PDB file of C-alpha atoms in Angstrom:
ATOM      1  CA  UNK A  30       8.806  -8.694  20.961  1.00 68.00           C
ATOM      2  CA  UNK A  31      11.055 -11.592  22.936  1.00 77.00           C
ATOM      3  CA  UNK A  32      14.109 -11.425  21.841  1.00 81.00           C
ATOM      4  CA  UNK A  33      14.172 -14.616  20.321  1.00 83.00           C
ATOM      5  CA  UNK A  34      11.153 -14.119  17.787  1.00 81.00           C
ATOM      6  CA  UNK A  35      12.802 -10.527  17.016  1.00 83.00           C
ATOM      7  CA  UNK A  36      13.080  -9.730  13.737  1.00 84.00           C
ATOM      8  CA  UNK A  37      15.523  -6.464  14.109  1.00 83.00           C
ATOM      9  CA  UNK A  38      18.781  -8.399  13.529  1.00 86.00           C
ATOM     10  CA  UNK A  39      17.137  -9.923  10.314  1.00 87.00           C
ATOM     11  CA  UNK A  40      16.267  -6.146   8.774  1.00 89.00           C
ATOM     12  CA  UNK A  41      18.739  -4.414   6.292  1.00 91.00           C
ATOM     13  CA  UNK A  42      21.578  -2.041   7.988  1.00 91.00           C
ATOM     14  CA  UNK A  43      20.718   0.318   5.245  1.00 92.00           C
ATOM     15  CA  UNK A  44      17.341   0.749   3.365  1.00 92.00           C
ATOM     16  CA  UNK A  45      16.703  -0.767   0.059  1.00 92.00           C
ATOM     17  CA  UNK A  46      16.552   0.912  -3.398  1.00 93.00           C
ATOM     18  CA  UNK A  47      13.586   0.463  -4.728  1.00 91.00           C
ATOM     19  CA  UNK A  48      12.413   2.005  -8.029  1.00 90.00           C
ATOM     20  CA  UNK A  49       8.784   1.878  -7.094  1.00 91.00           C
ATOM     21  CA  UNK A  50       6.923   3.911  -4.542  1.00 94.00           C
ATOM     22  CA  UNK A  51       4.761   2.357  -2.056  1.00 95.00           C
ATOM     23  CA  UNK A  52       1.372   3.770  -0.822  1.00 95.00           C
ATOM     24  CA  UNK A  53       0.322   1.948   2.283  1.00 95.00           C
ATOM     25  CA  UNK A  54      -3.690   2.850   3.002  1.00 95.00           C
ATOM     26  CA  UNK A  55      -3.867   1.744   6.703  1.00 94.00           C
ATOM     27  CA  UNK A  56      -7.072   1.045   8.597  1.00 93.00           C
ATOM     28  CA  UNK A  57      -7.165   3.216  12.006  1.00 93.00           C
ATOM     29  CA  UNK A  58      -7.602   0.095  13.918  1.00 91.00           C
ATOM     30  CA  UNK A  59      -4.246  -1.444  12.389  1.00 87.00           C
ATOM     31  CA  UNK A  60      -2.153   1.257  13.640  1.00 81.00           C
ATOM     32  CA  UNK A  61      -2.785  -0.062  17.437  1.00 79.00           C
ATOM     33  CA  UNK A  62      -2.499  -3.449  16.676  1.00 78.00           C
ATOM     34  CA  UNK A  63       1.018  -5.204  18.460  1.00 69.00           C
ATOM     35  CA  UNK A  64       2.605  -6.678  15.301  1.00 70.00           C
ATOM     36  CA  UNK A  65       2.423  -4.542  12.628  1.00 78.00           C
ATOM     37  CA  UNK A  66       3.937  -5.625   9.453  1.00 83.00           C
ATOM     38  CA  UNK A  67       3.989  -1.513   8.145  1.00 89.00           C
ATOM     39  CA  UNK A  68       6.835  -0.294  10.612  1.00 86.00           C
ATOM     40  CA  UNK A  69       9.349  -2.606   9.368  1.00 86.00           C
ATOM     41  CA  UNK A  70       8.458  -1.999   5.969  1.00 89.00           C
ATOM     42  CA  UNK A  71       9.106   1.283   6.472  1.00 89.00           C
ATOM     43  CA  UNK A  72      12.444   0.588   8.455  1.00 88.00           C
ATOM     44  CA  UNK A  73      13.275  -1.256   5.182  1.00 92.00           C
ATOM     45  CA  UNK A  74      12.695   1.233   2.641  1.00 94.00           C
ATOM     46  CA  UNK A  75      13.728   4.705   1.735  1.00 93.00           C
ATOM     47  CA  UNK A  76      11.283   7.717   3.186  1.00 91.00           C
ATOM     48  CA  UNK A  77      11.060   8.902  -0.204  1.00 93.00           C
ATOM     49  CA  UNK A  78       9.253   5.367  -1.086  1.00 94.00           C
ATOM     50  CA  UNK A  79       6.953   4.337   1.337  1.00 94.00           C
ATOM     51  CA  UNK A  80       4.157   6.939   2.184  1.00 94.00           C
ATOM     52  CA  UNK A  81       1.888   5.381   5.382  1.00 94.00           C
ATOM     53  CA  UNK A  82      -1.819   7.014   5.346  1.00 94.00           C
ATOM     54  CA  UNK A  83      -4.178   6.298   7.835  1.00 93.00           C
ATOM     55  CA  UNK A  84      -7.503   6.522   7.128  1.00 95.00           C
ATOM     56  CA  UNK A  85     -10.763   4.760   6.280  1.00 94.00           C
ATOM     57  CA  UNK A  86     -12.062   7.774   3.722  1.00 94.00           C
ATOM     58  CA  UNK A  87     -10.270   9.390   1.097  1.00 92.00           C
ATOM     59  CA  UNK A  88     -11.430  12.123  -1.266  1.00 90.00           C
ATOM     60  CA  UNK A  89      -9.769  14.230  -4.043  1.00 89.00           C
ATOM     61  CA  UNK A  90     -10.509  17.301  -2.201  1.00 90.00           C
ATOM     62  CA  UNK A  91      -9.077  16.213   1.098  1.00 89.00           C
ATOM     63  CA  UNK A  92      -5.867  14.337  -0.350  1.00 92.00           C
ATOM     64  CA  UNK A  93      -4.981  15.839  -3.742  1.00 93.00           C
ATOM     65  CA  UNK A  94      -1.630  13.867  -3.755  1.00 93.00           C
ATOM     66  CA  UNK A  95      -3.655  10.551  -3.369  1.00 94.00           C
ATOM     67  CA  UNK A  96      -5.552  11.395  -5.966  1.00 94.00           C
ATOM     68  CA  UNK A  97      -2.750  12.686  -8.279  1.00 94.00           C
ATOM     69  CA  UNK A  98      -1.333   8.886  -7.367  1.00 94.00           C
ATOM     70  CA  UNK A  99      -5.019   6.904  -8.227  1.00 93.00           C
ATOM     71  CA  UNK A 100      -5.131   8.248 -11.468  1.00 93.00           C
ATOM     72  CA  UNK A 101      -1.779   7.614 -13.211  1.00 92.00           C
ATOM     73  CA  UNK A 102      -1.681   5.263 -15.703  1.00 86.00           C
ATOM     74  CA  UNK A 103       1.296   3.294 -14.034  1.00 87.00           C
ATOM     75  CA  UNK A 104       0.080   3.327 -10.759  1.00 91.00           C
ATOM     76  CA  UNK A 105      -1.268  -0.072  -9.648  1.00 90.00           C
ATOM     77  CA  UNK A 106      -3.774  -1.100  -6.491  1.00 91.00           C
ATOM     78  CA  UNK A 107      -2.743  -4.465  -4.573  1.00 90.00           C
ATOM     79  CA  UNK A 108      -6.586  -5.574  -3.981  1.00 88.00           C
ATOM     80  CA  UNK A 109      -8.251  -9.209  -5.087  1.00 85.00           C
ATOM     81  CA  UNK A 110     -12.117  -9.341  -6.870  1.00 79.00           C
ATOM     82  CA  UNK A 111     -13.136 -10.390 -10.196  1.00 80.00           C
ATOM     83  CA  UNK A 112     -12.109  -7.341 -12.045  1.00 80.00           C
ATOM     84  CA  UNK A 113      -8.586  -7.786 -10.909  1.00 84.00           C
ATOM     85  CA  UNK A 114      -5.800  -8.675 -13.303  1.00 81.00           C
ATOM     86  CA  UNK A 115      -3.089 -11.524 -12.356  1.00 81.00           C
ATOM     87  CA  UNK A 116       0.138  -9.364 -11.662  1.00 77.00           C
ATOM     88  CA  UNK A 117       2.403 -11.724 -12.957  1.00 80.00           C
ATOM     89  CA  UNK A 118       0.738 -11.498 -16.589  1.00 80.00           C
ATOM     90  CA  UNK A 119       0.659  -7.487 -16.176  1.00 77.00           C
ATOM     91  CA  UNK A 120       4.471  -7.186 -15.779  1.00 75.00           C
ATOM     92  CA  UNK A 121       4.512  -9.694 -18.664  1.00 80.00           C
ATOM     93  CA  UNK A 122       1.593  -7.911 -21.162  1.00 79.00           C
ATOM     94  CA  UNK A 123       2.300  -4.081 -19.647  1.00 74.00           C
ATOM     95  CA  UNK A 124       4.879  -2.111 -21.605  1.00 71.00           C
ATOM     96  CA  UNK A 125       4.960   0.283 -18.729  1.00 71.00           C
ATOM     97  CA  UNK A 126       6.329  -0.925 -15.246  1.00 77.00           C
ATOM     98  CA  UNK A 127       4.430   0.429 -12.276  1.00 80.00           C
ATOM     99  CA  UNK A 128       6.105   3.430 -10.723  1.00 89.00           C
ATOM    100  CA  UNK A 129       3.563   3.384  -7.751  1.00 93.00           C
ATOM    101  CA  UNK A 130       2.073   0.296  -6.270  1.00 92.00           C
ATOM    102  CA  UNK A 131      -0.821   0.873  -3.393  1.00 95.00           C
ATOM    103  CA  UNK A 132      -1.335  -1.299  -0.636  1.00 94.00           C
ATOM    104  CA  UNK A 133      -4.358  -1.778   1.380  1.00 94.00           C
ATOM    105  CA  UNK A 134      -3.569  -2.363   5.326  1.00 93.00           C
ATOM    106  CA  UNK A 135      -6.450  -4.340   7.278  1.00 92.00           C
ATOM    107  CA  UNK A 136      -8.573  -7.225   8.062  1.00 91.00           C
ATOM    108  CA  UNK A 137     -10.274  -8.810   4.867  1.00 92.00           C
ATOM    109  CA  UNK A 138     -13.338  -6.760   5.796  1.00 94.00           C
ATOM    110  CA  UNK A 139     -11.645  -3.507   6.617  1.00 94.00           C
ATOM    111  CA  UNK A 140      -9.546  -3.478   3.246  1.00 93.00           C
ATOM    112  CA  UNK A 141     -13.277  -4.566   1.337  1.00 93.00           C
ATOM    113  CA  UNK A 142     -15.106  -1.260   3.400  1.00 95.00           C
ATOM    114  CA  UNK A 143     -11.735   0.815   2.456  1.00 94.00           C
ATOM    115  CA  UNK A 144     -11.629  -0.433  -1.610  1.00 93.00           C
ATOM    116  CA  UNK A 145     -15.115   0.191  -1.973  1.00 92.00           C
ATOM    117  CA  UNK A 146     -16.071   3.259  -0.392  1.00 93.00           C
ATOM    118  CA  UNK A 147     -13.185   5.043  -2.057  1.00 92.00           C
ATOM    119  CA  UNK A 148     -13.681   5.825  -5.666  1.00 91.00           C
ATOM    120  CA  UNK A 149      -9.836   6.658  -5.654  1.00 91.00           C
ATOM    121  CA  UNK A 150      -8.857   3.491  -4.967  1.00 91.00           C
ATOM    122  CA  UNK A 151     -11.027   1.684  -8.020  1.00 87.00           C
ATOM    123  CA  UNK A 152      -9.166   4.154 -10.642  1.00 87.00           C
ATOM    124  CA  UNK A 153      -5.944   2.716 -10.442  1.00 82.00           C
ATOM    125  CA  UNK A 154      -5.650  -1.223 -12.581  1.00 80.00           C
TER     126      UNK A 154
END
């Protein structure tokens, strides 16, 4: 980017501790795309956190860790529809604070095709 709409000076020296691990599900056609929002999450977080996988199918059988992920109880899924519960009121009603949050990365319609053609992804609240 032009220098002067950078936003490398503005990220941390160090990466940020963070409790929580992120899953980022990206769409293929996101990892092409010029300004990407996952690379400097990543250059803000620890390794260990924030897990990128690109894809726009996911099964048990070919990612067992994914699937270990979907289907504990304090694992959450970033995704809007009418079963979805208001975040703020889980942290407020939920006795257990999400260890793994999962993040859908793509147009509206990409993350839609991605939610619902993965079972995984409608385990998790």
């Amino acid at each position: 980017r032009p220098q002067k709409v950078c936003l490398c000076p503005f990220l941390p020296l160090h990466p940020l501790h963070i409790s929580t691990h992120l899953y980022i599900i990206q769409h293929p056609a996101e990892e092409s795309k010029v300004l990407r929002t996952v690379p400097l999450l990543e250059a803000c977080l620890p390794q260990d956190k924030c897990k990128v996988k690109i894809g726009r199918r996911f099964s048990e059988e070919r990612d067992p860790e994914l699937s270990t992920i979907c289907r504990k109880s304090d694992t959450l899924i970033l995704y809007p529809g009418a079963e979805a519960t208001n975040l703020e009121e889980f942290i407020l009603e939920s006795p257990i604070y999400p260890s793994t949050i999962i993040i859908i990365d793509g147009t509206w319609s990409q993350a839609k095709d991605i939610f619902y053609k993965n079972s995984l992804f409608r385990l998790p609240k």
